[in-house]
Coordinates of C-alpha atoms in Angstrom, one line a residue:
Chain A
M1 CA 117.3 134.9 86.9
T2 CA 117.6 131.2 86.5
N3 CA 117.0 128.2 88.6
P4 CA 120.0 126.5 90.0
R5 CA 121.0 123.4 88.0
P6 CA 119.5 120.1 89.3
R7 CA 122.0 118.2 91.4
I8 CA 122.7 114.5 91.2
G9 CA 124.8 112.5 93.8
I10 CA 126.7 109.4 92.9
L11 CA 127.9 107.1 95.7
T12 CA 130.3 104.3 95.2
I13 CA 130.0 101.9 98.1
S14 CA 133.1 99.7 98.2
D15 CA 135.8 99.0 100.8
R16 CA 138.5 98.4 98.2
A17 CA 137.7 101.4 95.9
T18 CA 137.5 103.7 99.0
R19 CA 140.9 102.4 100.2
G20 CA 142.4 103.0 96.8
E21 CA 143.0 99.2 96.2
Y22 CA 141.5 99.6 92.9
E23 CA 140.1 102.4 90.7
D24 CA 136.4 103.4 91.1
L25 CA 134.9 102.5 87.7
S26 CA 131.3 102.4 88.9
G27 CA 130.9 106.0 89.8
P28 CA 132.2 107.3 86.4
A29 CA 130.1 104.7 84.6
I30 CA 126.9 105.9 86.4
E31 CA 127.7 109.6 85.6
A32 CA 128.4 108.8 82.0
A33 CA 125.0 107.0 81.7
L34 CA 123.1 109.8 83.4
R35 CA 124.7 112.5 81.2
D36 CA 123.7 110.4 78.2
Y37 CA 120.1 110.1 79.3
L38 CA 119.5 113.6 80.5
A39 CA 118.9 116.6 78.2
T40 CA 118.7 118.8 81.3
E41 CA 122.1 120.1 82.4
C42 CA 122.8 118.8 85.9
D43 CA 125.6 119.1 88.5
Y44 CA 127.1 115.8 89.4
E45 CA 129.0 115.0 92.6
R46 CA 130.7 111.7 93.3
R47 CA 131.7 110.2 96.6
L48 CA 133.2 106.9 97.8
V49 CA 132.4 105.2 101.1
L50 CA 133.2 102.0 102.9
D51 CA 130.7 99.1 103.2
E52 CA 129.5 100.3 106.6
V53 CA 125.9 101.3 107.4
P54 CA 126.7 104.6 109.1
D55 CA 129.0 105.7 106.3
I56 CA 126.4 104.9 103.7
T57 CA 123.5 106.6 105.5
D58 CA 125.7 109.7 106.3
A59 CA 126.6 110.0 102.6
I60 CA 123.0 109.6 101.4
R61 CA 121.8 112.1 104.0
A62 CA 124.4 114.6 102.9
F63 CA 123.4 114.3 99.3
A64 CA 119.7 114.7 100.2
E65 CA 120.4 117.7 102.3
A66 CA 122.5 119.3 99.6
G67 CA 119.4 119.1 97.4
C68 CA 120.2 116.2 95.1
A69 CA 117.1 115.2 93.2
L70 CA 118.6 111.8 92.5
V71 CA 121.2 109.7 94.3
C72 CA 122.6 106.6 92.6
S73 CA 124.7 104.2 94.6
S74 CA 126.7 101.3 93.4
G75 CA 127.7 98.2 95.3
G76 CA 127.0 96.5 98.5
T77 CA 123.7 94.8 97.6
G78 CA 124.8 91.1 97.5
P79 CA 124.5 88.4 100.1
S80 CA 128.1 88.7 101.4
P81 CA 128.8 89.8 105.0
R82 CA 130.2 93.1 103.9
D83 CA 127.2 93.9 101.7
V84 CA 125.1 96.3 103.8
T85 CA 123.6 98.8 101.3
P86 CA 120.0 97.5 101.8
E87 CA 120.4 97.7 105.6
A88 CA 121.4 101.4 105.1
M89 CA 118.5 102.0 102.8
E90 CA 116.0 100.5 105.3
K91 CA 117.4 102.8 108.0
I92 CA 117.4 106.0 106.0
C93 CA 114.5 105.9 103.5
D94 CA 111.2 107.4 104.2
K95 CA 109.7 105.0 101.7
L96 CA 111.1 102.0 99.9
L97 CA 110.0 101.4 96.3
P98 CA 110.3 97.6 95.7
G99 CA 109.4 97.9 92.0
F100 CA 112.8 99.2 91.2
G101 CA 114.6 96.1 92.6
E102 CA 112.1 93.8 90.9
K103 CA 112.7 95.5 87.5
M104 CA 116.5 95.7 87.8
R105 CA 116.7 92.0 88.8
S106 CA 114.3 91.0 85.9
A107 CA 116.3 93.1 83.4
S108 CA 119.5 91.4 84.5
L109 CA 117.9 87.9 84.3
E110 CA 116.8 88.8 80.8
V111 CA 120.4 89.4 79.7
G112 CA 121.5 86.0 80.9
V113 CA 122.6 86.7 84.5
P114 CA 120.9 84.0 86.7
T115 CA 122.7 85.4 89.8
A116 CA 120.7 88.6 89.5
I117 CA 118.4 87.0 92.1
L118 CA 121.2 87.4 94.7
S119 CA 120.9 91.1 94.4
R120 CA 119.1 93.0 97.1
Q121 CA 119.0 96.3 95.2
T122 CA 116.2 98.6 96.0
A123 CA 115.2 102.3 95.7
G124 CA 113.6 104.7 98.1
I125 CA 112.7 108.2 99.0
V126 CA 114.8 110.4 101.4
G127 CA 113.1 113.8 101.8
Q128 CA 112.9 115.1 98.2
S129 CA 115.6 112.8 96.9
L130 CA 115.1 109.5 95.0
V131 CA 117.8 107.0 95.9
V132 CA 118.5 104.1 93.6
N133 CA 120.9 101.2 94.3
L134 CA 122.9 99.9 91.3
P135 CA 125.2 96.9 91.0
G136 CA 128.9 97.3 91.7
K137 CA 130.0 95.7 88.4
P138 CA 130.3 98.4 85.8
A139 CA 129.0 96.0 83.1
S140 CA 125.7 95.6 85.0
I141 CA 125.1 99.2 85.8
R142 CA 123.9 100.2 82.4
V143 CA 121.6 97.2 82.1
C144 CA 119.9 98.3 85.4
L145 CA 119.8 102.0 84.7
D146 CA 118.3 101.5 81.2
A147 CA 115.6 99.4 82.8
I148 CA 114.5 101.9 85.4
F149 CA 115.4 105.3 84.1
P150 CA 112.2 105.9 82.1
A151 CA 110.4 106.2 85.5
V152 CA 112.9 108.4 87.3
P153 CA 112.0 111.9 86.1
Y154 CA 108.3 111.4 86.9
C155 CA 109.2 110.0 90.4
I156 CA 111.2 113.1 91.0
D157 CA 108.2 115.2 89.9
L158 CA 106.0 113.4 92.4
I159 CA 108.4 114.1 95.3
G160 CA 108.7 117.8 94.5
G161 CA 112.0 117.8 92.7
P162 CA 113.2 119.6 89.5
F163 CA 111.7 118.8 86.1
L164 CA 114.2 116.6 84.3
E165 CA 114.1 116.1 80.5
G166 CA 115.4 113.0 78.8
N167 CA 117.4 112.7 75.6
A168 CA 114.6 111.3 73.4
D169 CA 117.1 109.5 71.2
V170 CA 118.6 107.6 74.2
V171 CA 115.8 107.0 76.6
E172 CA 112.0 107.3 76.5
V173 CA 111.2 109.2 79.7
F174 CA 107.6 108.5 80.7
R175 CA 105.1 110.8 82.4
P176 CA 101.6 109.4 82.7
Q177 CA 98.7 111.8 82.3
Q178 CA 97.7 113.2 85.6
R179 CA 94.1 113.1 86.5
Chain B
M1 CA 143.6 64.5 103.8
T2 CA 140.3 65.5 102.4
N3 CA 137.7 68.2 103.1
P4 CA 134.6 66.9 104.8
R5 CA 131.7 66.6 102.3
P6 CA 129.4 69.6 102.0
R7 CA 126.3 69.3 104.1
I8 CA 122.7 70.1 103.0
G9 CA 119.7 70.3 105.2
I10 CA 116.2 69.6 104.1
L11 CA 113.3 70.8 106.2
T12 CA 109.7 69.7 105.7
I13 CA 107.4 72.2 107.5
S14 CA 104.0 70.5 107.8
D15 CA 101.8 69.8 110.8
R16 CA 100.3 66.8 109.0
A17 CA 103.5 65.2 107.8
T18 CA 105.2 65.7 111.2
R19 CA 102.3 64.0 113.0
G20 CA 102.4 61.2 110.5
E21 CA 99.0 61.9 109.0
Y22 CA 100.6 61.6 105.6
E23 CA 103.9 60.6 104.1
D24 CA 106.5 63.4 103.6
L25 CA 106.9 63.5 99.9
S26 CA 108.4 67.0 99.7
G27 CA 111.6 66.2 101.6
P28 CA 112.5 63.3 99.4
A29 CA 111.6 65.3 96.3
I30 CA 114.0 68.1 97.3
E31 CA 116.8 65.6 98.0
A32 CA 116.3 63.9 94.7
A33 CA 116.4 67.2 92.8
L34 CA 119.5 68.4 94.6
R35 CA 121.3 65.0 94.0
D36 CA 120.4 65.4 90.4
Y37 CA 121.8 69.0 90.1
L38 CA 125.0 68.5 92.0
A39 CA 128.2 66.8 90.8
T40 CA 129.7 67.4 94.2
E41 CA 129.0 64.6 96.6
C42 CA 127.1 66.0 99.6
D43 CA 125.7 64.7 102.8
Y44 CA 121.9 65.2 103.1
E45 CA 120.0 65.4 106.3
R46 CA 116.2 65.6 106.4
R47 CA 113.9 66.8 109.2
L48 CA 110.2 67.4 109.7
V49 CA 108.7 70.2 111.9
L50 CA 105.3 71.6 112.8
D51 CA 104.1 74.9 111.4
E52 CA 105.3 76.8 114.4
V53 CA 107.8 79.7 114.3
P54 CA 110.0 78.4 117.1
D55 CA 110.2 74.9 115.7
I56 CA 111.1 76.3 112.3
T57 CA 113.8 78.7 113.6
D58 CA 115.2 76.0 115.9
A59 CA 115.5 73.6 113.0
I60 CA 117.1 76.1 110.6
R61 CA 119.5 77.3 113.3
A62 CA 120.5 73.6 114.0
F63 CA 121.2 73.0 110.3
A64 CA 123.3 76.2 110.1
E65 CA 125.2 75.4 113.2
A66 CA 125.9 71.9 111.9
G67 CA 127.6 73.6 108.9
C68 CA 125.0 73.1 106.2
A69 CA 125.9 75.2 103.2
L70 CA 122.3 75.0 101.9
V71 CA 119.0 74.5 103.7
C72 CA 115.9 73.9 101.7
S73 CA 112.5 74.1 103.4
S74 CA 109.2 73.1 102.0
G75 CA 105.8 74.3 103.0
G76 CA 104.2 77.0 105.2
T77 CA 104.5 79.9 102.8
G78 CA 100.9 80.5 101.9
P79 CA 98.3 82.9 103.3
S80 CA 96.6 80.4 105.7
P81 CA 96.7 81.0 109.5
R82 CA 99.1 78.0 110.0
D83 CA 101.5 79.2 107.3
V84 CA 104.3 80.8 109.2
T85 CA 107.5 80.0 107.4
P86 CA 108.1 83.6 106.2
E87 CA 107.7 84.8 109.8
A88 CA 110.3 82.3 110.9
M89 CA 112.6 83.5 108.1
E90 CA 112.3 87.1 109.1
K91 CA 113.2 86.2 112.7
I92 CA 116.2 84.1 111.9
C93 CA 117.8 85.4 108.7
D94 CA 120.7 87.8 108.8
K95 CA 119.7 89.0 105.3
L96 CA 116.7 88.3 103.1
L97 CA 117.1 87.8 99.4
P98 CA 113.8 88.9 97.8
G99 CA 114.9 87.9 94.3
F100 CA 114.5 84.2 95.1
G101 CA 110.8 84.7 95.9
E102 CA 110.2 86.8 92.8
K103 CA 111.9 84.3 90.6
M104 CA 110.1 81.3 92.0
R105 CA 106.7 83.0 91.8
S106 CA 107.3 84.1 88.2
A107 CA 108.5 80.6 87.2
S108 CA 105.3 79.1 88.7
L109 CA 103.2 81.7 86.9
E110 CA 104.9 80.8 83.7
V111 CA 103.9 77.1 84.0
G112 CA 100.2 78.2 84.4
V113 CA 99.7 78.5 88.2
P114 CA 98.1 81.9 88.8
T115 CA 97.9 81.2 92.5
A116 CA 101.7 81.4 92.7
I117 CA 101.1 85.1 93.7
L118 CA 99.8 83.7 97.1
S119 CA 103.1 82.3 97.9
R120 CA 105.3 84.2 100.4
Q121 CA 108.4 82.0 99.6
T122 CA 111.7 83.8 100.2
A123 CA 115.4 83.0 100.8
G124 CA 117.9 84.3 103.2
I125 CA 121.3 84.0 104.8
V126 CA 121.8 82.5 108.3
G127 CA 125.5 82.7 109.2
Q128 CA 127.2 80.8 106.4
S129 CA 124.1 79.0 105.2
L130 CA 121.8 79.9 102.4
V131 CA 118.1 79.1 103.3
V132 CA 115.6 78.7 100.5
N133 CA 111.9 78.2 101.0
L134 CA 110.2 75.9 98.5
P135 CA 106.5 75.1 98.0
G136 CA 104.8 72.3 100.0
K137 CA 103.4 70.6 96.9
P138 CA 105.9 68.1 95.4
A139 CA 104.8 68.9 91.8
S140 CA 105.8 72.6 92.4
I141 CA 109.1 72.0 94.1
R142 CA 111.1 71.1 90.9
V143 CA 109.7 74.1 89.0
C144 CA 110.9 76.4 91.8
L145 CA 114.3 74.7 92.3
D146 CA 115.0 74.7 88.5
A147 CA 114.4 78.4 88.5
I148 CA 116.7 79.4 91.3
F149 CA 119.4 76.6 91.4
P150 CA 121.8 78.2 88.8
A151 CA 122.5 81.0 91.3
V152 CA 122.8 78.8 94.4
P153 CA 126.5 77.7 94.2
Y154 CA 127.7 81.2 93.6
C155 CA 125.7 82.5 96.5
I156 CA 127.3 79.9 98.7
D157 CA 130.7 81.0 97.4
L158 CA 129.9 84.6 98.5
I159 CA 129.0 83.6 102.0
G160 CA 132.1 81.5 102.5
G161 CA 130.7 78.0 102.0
P162 CA 132.1 75.1 100.0
F163 CA 132.5 75.1 96.3
L164 CA 129.6 73.2 94.7
E165 CA 129.8 71.9 91.2
G166 CA 126.7 71.3 89.1
N167 CA 125.9 68.5 86.7
A168 CA 126.3 70.4 83.4
D169 CA 123.8 68.1 81.7
V170 CA 121.1 68.9 84.2
V171 CA 121.6 72.5 85.3
E172 CA 123.8 75.4 84.2
V173 CA 125.4 76.7 87.4
F174 CA 126.4 80.3 86.9
R175 CA 129.4 82.1 88.4
P176 CA 129.9 85.7 87.1
Q177 CA 133.5 86.8 86.6
Q178 CA 134.7 88.5 89.7
R179 CA 136.3 91.9 89.3
Chain C
M1 CA 67.7 78.7 104.8
T2 CA 70.4 80.4 102.9
N3 CA 73.9 81.6 103.7
P4 CA 74.3 85.4 103.9
R5 CA 75.7 86.8 100.7
P6 CA 79.5 87.3 100.7
R7 CA 80.5 90.9 101.4
I8 CA 83.1 92.9 99.6
G9 CA 84.4 96.3 100.7
I10 CA 85.8 98.9 98.3
L11 CA 87.9 101.7 99.7
T12 CA 88.8 104.8 97.8
I13 CA 91.9 106.4 99.4
S14 CA 92.0 110.0 98.2
D15 CA 92.1 113.4 99.9
R16 CA 90.5 115.1 96.9
A17 CA 87.7 112.6 96.3
T18 CA 86.9 112.4 100.0
R19 CA 86.7 116.2 100.2
G20 CA 84.4 116.2 97.1
E21 CA 87.0 118.0 95.0
Y22 CA 86.4 115.5 92.3
E23 CA 84.1 112.5 91.7
D24 CA 85.2 109.1 92.9
L25 CA 85.6 107.1 89.7
S26 CA 87.9 104.4 91.2
G27 CA 85.4 102.9 93.6
P28 CA 82.7 102.4 91.0
A29 CA 85.3 101.1 88.5
I30 CA 86.4 98.4 91.1
E31 CA 82.8 97.5 91.8
A32 CA 82.0 97.2 88.1
A33 CA 85.0 94.9 87.5
L34 CA 84.2 92.7 90.5
R35 CA 80.6 92.3 89.5
D36 CA 81.8 91.4 86.1
Y37 CA 84.2 88.7 87.4
L38 CA 82.0 87.1 90.0
A39 CA 79.1 84.7 89.3
T40 CA 78.4 84.6 93.0
E41 CA 76.1 87.4 94.1
C42 CA 77.8 89.6 96.6
D43 CA 77.0 92.7 98.7
Y44 CA 79.3 95.6 97.9
E45 CA 80.0 98.5 100.2
R46 CA 82.0 101.5 99.2
R47 CA 83.8 104.1 101.4
L48 CA 86.1 107.0 100.9
V49 CA 88.9 108.1 103.2
L50 CA 91.6 110.7 103.4
D51 CA 95.3 109.7 102.7
E52 CA 96.0 109.2 106.4
V53 CA 97.2 106.0 108.0
P54 CA 94.7 105.9 110.9
D55 CA 91.8 106.6 108.5
I56 CA 92.9 103.8 106.2
T57 CA 93.5 101.2 108.9
D58 CA 90.2 102.1 110.6
A59 CA 88.3 101.6 107.4
I60 CA 90.1 98.3 106.6
R61 CA 89.5 97.0 110.1
A62 CA 85.8 98.0 109.9
F63 CA 85.4 96.1 106.6
A64 CA 87.2 93.1 108.0
E65 CA 85.0 93.1 111.2
A66 CA 81.9 93.4 109.1
G67 CA 82.9 90.1 107.5
C68 CA 84.1 91.3 104.1
A69 CA 85.9 88.4 102.4
L70 CA 87.7 90.9 100.1
V71 CA 88.6 94.5 100.5
C72 CA 89.9 96.4 97.4
S73 CA 91.5 99.8 98.0
S74 CA 92.5 102.3 95.4
G75 CA 95.1 105.0 95.6
G76 CA 97.8 106.1 97.9
T77 CA 100.5 103.7 96.7
G78 CA 102.9 106.0 95.0
P79 CA 106.1 107.8 96.3
S80 CA 104.5 111.1 97.1
P81 CA 104.4 112.4 100.7
R82 CA 100.6 111.9 100.9
D83 CA 100.8 108.3 99.6
V84 CA 100.6 106.2 102.8
T85 CA 98.5 103.2 101.8
P86 CA 101.5 100.7 102.1
E87 CA 102.3 102.1 105.6
A88 CA 98.7 101.4 106.6
M89 CA 98.9 97.9 105.2
E90 CA 102.1 97.2 107.1
K91 CA 100.4 98.3 110.3
I92 CA 97.1 96.4 109.9
C93 CA 97.9 93.2 107.9
D94 CA 98.6 89.9 109.7
K95 CA 100.5 88.8 106.6
L96 CA 101.7 90.6 103.5
L97 CA 101.5 88.9 100.1
P98 CA 104.3 90.4 98.0
G99 CA 103.4 88.4 94.9
F100 CA 100.3 90.6 94.4
G101 CA 102.4 93.7 94.0
E102 CA 104.9 92.0 91.8
K103 CA 102.2 90.7 89.5
M104 CA 100.3 94.1 89.3
R105 CA 103.5 96.0 88.6
S106 CA 104.6 93.5 85.9
A107 CA 101.1 93.6 84.3
S108 CA 101.3 97.4 84.1
L109 CA 104.8 97.3 82.7
E110 CA 103.5 94.9 80.0
V111 CA 100.9 97.4 78.9
G112 CA 103.5 100.0 78.4
V113 CA 103.6 101.9 81.7
P114 CA 107.2 102.2 82.8
T115 CA 106.2 104.2 85.9
A116 CA 104.5 101.1 87.3
I117 CA 107.8 100.5 89.2
L118 CA 106.9 103.6 91.3
S119 CA 103.9 101.8 92.7
R120 CA 104.1 100.3 96.2
Q121 CA 100.8 98.3 95.8
T122 CA 100.6 95.2 97.9
A123 CA 98.1 92.8 99.4
G124 CA 97.7 91.2 102.7
I125 CA 95.5 89.3 105.1
V126 CA 93.5 90.9 108.0
G127 CA 91.7 88.2 109.9
Q128 CA 89.6 86.4 107.4
S129 CA 89.8 89.2 104.8
L130 CA 92.0 89.5 101.8
V131 CA 93.0 93.2 101.2
V132 CA 94.3 94.2 97.8
N133 CA 95.7 97.6 96.9
L134 CA 94.8 98.9 93.4
P135 CA 96.0 102.0 91.6
G136 CA 94.2 105.3 91.9
K137 CA 93.8 105.8 88.2
P138 CA 90.6 104.1 86.9
A139 CA 92.3 103.2 83.6
S140 CA 94.9 101.1 85.5
I141 CA 92.5 99.4 87.9
R142 CA 91.2 96.9 85.4
V143 CA 94.8 96.0 84.2
C144 CA 95.8 95.2 87.8
L145 CA 92.6 93.4 88.8
D146 CA 92.6 91.2 85.6
A147 CA 96.2 90.2 86.6
I148 CA 95.5 89.1 90.1
F149 CA 91.8 88.1 90.2
P150 CA 92.3 84.5 89.1
A151 CA 94.1 83.8 92.5
V152 CA 91.6 85.7 94.7
P153 CA 88.9 83.1 95.3
Y154 CA 91.4 80.4 96.2
C155 CA 93.1 82.8 98.6
I156 CA 89.7 83.5 100.2
D157 CA 89.2 79.7 100.5
L158 CA 92.5 79.4 102.3
I159 CA 91.7 82.0 104.9
G160 CA 88.3 80.6 105.7
G161 CA 86.1 82.9 103.6
P162 CA 83.1 82.1 101.4
F163 CA 83.4 80.1 98.2
L164 CA 83.3 82.6 95.3
E165 CA 82.6 81.5 91.8
G166 CA 83.9 83.3 88.8
N167 CA 82.2 84.1 85.5
A168 CA 84.1 81.7 83.3
D169 CA 83.5 83.8 80.2
V170 CA 85.3 86.8 81.9
V171 CA 88.0 85.4 84.1
E172 CA 89.5 82.0 84.7
V173 CA 89.4 81.5 88.5
F174 CA 92.1 79.0 89.5
R175 CA 92.0 76.5 92.4
P176 CA 94.9 74.1 92.5
Q177 CA 94.2 70.6 93.5
Q178 CA 94.7 70.2 97.2
R179 CA 96.9 67.4 98.4

């Protein structure tokens, strides 16, 4: 008897990728990074949605209800009129975790991207799922994920999710000693 | 046939400067810095208002409706009872951009001002205008503007404003390659 | 004729410590740090409450109404379901000061704690009291307090509280020159 494999949802938020106007490169880039970080075998599911608040909240809710421990989105976090990912996050999250956005912005600034301050990326909790917003640009995804991933497995522990083990040669997963 | 010159609004938020109890040094300091950064010729308009939410929101709305691509305010961002600029921003902005406040506070911390953490400066979008809160103290204005200005022209691009060119010898304006 | 001594409230937010399941180490650790920083003699009062929003807001309000210039809480700032300190802060604070949370998280990151990004610590103003959230773990309390304390006395000046003097050999209290 074994536990089911942990599930991870990946959500590409993009009008153009959803309409097939270009190929979704962000979703596969996120999956590749997570497979690289995680020693634990997980099931990955990818979806695409339009830049519309109800589409985004529906997709996140569906991933959470399907038992995803982690949901990573890409796109929709800038200042443009069609960028509404943060508005969807405010609607659907039980709690927002501003430290994720701070850390991702500062990591992007450190690699020489001054426009990182335009990003409204955040993270939050939906039930027993951690939801993290990543940038839409594939090149920036790994910078942001590298910056925050060491804290992800412990966060999932705290909200009652599965125990995820990292690949020690790729990422240093951190779990503080509990009191 | 030429485009009209881009417009920039500068708003000094200060009871005492508005009542003439002292000279407004912040507004001229902001205008001087922006003229220094920008190769594009712009029209600048300066206003003073009391530290009252309706006065601040009215002034920002008027600048946005007059077509200002950028509105820079100074003052009213501290913890004092009369400091209400952030409350006005929350009321009037379509979107808030927390990365601006983070970057301005960290830039001020870096130049040795530990009380930068008391500042509630932020930035946001009102229609097609980017609104940025700066400190009230003239000495701190340039520190904050230097820190965030490289991202300003691209932000204005994203919200449909005019194309602003920087003075390359003063500031390195950054525009990431679009996908 | 002397002024009454400044008052400082210390609030341990913990189900288990409140029920006596373990000893409250955080409250005494905060008091020890503050006594170390402050040259001004103050009266310290410590309380423990459950991780419940009404208990937390009642305790903060009581400290504020008793004239505490500073209220330091510990605990309840993580992503777990029972962590509700930030929700209580949003309810009770007149103003939130996001720079405190940013600075405490970045100080914890700097000492090698990647999970600092999970913390939702913040600070805010309740009447004439500055309220600062600290971590629940005693080892992390001093890291966070060291990072933000230089700005605390000036913040208390700005909200009309008592003038607090620091121990110059322990902490460099910073008061910018007023205009």
